[in-house]
Short mmCIF file of C-alpha atoms in Angstrom, two decimals:
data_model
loop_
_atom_site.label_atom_id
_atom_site.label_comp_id
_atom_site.label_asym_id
_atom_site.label_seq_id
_atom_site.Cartn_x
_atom_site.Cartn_y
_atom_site.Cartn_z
CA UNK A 1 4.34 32.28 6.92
CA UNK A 2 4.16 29.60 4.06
CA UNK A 3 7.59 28.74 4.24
CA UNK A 4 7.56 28.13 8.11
CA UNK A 5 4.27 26.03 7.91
CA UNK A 6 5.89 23.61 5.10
CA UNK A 7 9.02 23.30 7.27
CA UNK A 8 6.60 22.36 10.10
CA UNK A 9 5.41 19.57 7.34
CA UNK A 10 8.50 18.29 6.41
CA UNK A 11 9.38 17.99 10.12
CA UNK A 12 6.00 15.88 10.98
CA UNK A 13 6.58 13.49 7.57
CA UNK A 14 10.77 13.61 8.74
CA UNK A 15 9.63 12.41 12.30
CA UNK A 16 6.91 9.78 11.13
CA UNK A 17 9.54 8.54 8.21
CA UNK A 18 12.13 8.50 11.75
CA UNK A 19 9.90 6.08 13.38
CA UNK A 20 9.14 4.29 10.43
CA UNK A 21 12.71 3.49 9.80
CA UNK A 22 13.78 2.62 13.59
CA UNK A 23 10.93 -0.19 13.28
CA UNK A 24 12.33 -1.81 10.17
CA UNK A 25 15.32 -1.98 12.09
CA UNK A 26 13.55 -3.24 15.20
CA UNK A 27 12.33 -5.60 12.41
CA UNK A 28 15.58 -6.60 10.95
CA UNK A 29 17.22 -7.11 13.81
CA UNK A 30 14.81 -9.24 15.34
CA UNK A 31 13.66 -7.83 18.03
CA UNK A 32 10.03 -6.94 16.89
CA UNK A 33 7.64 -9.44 14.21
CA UNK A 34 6.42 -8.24 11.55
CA UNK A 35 3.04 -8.66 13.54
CA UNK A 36 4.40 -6.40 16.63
CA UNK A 37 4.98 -3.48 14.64
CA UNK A 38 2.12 -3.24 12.60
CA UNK A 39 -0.44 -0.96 14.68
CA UNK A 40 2.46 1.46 14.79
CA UNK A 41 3.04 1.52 10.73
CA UNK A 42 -0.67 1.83 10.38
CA UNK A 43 -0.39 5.14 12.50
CA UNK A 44 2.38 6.27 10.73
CA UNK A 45 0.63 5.37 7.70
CA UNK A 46 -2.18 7.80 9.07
CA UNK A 47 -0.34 10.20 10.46
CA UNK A 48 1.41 10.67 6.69
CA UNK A 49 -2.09 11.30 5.11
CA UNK A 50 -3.25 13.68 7.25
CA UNK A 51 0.02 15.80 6.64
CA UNK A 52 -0.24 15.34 2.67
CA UNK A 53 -4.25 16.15 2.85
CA UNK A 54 -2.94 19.71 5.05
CA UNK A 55 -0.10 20.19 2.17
CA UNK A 56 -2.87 19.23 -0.51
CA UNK A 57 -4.73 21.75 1.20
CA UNK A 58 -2.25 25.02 1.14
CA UNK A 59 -2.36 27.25 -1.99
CA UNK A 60 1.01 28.84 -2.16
CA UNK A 61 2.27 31.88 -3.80
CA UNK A 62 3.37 31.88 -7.48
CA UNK A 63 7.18 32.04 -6.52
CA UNK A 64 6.43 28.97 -4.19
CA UNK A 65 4.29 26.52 -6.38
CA UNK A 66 7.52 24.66 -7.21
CA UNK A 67 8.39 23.98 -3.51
CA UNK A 68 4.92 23.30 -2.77
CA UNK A 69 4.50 20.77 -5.88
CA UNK A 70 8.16 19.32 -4.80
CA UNK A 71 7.18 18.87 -1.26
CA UNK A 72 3.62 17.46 -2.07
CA UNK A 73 5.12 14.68 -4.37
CA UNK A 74 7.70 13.74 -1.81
CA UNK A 75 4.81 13.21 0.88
CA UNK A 76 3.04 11.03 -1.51
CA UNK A 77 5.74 9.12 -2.51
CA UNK A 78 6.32 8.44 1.45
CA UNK A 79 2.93 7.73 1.72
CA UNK A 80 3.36 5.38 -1.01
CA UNK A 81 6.18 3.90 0.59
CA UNK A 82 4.47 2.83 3.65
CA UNK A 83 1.23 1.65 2.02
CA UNK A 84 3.69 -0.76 -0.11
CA UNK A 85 4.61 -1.96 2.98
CA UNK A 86 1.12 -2.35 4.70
CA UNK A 87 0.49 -4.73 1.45
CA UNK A 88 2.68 -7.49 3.81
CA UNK A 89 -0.45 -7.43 5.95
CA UNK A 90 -2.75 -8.94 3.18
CA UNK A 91 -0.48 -11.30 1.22
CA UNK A 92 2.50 -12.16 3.20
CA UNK A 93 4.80 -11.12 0.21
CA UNK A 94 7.67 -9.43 1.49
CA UNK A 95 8.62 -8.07 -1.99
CA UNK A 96 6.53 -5.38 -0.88
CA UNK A 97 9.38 -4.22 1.38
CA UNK A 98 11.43 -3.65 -1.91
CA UNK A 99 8.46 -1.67 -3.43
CA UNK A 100 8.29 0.64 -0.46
CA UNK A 101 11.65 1.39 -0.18
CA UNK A 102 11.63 2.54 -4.04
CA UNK A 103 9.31 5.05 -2.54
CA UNK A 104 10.67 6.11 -0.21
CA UNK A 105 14.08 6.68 -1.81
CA UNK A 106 12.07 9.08 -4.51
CA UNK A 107 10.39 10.82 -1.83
CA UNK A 108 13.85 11.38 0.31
CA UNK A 109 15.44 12.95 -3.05
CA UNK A 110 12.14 15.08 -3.37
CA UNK A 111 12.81 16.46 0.03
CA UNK A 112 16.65 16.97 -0.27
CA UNK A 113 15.52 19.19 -3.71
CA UNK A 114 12.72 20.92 -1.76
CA UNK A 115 14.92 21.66 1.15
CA UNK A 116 17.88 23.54 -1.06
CA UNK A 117 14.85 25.44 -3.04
CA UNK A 118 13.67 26.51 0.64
CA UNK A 119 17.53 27.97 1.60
CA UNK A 120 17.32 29.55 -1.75
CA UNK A 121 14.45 31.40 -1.08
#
């Protein structure tokens, strides 16, 4: 039952980190401003807190407290990510952008390890 509810995780922070991603492109390709896509990056922001607080929240088995640490430090690092990001909203420095991608790049590698560990199981 633990291993099907952090799958159900990784899909919620895989779909927010979805969204997430087709905005920056939205962004890049200037379709949306920086301003246009903000309420939605604030949800997703949200949305990624609420799913590390429910991972926070799980105490797993012995055999499973690597997959669980693996897959809690990739949520925060995507939670990480996207706060970087949010920091555009109060200075203007788009450096941030750089910042959050770092992130977000630790926390996709944290999810690629956890995944394999899972199919090991």
């Amino acid at each position: 039952m633990y291993i099907v509810h952090m799958q159900q995780q990784i899909q919620k922070i895989q779909y927010n980190i979805h969204k997430f991603n087709g905005l920056l492109l939205l962004l890049k390709g200037g379709s949306k401003s920086i301003e246009d896509i903000k309420q939605d990056v604030n949800e997703i922001y949200n949305n990624l807190k609420l799913i590390r607080i429910s991972i926070e929240s799980e105490i797993p088995l012995n055999h499973l407290k690597e997959v669980h640490r693996t897959v809690l430090n990739g949520s925060i690092n995507y939670e990480k990510g996207v706060k970087a990001f949010l920091e555009i909203y109060v200075d203007g420095d788009e450096d941030h952008m750089v910042e959050g991608g770092l992130y977000i790049n630790e926390a996709n590698n944290l999810m690629h390890t956890a995944a394999k560990m899972i199919d090991e199981l």
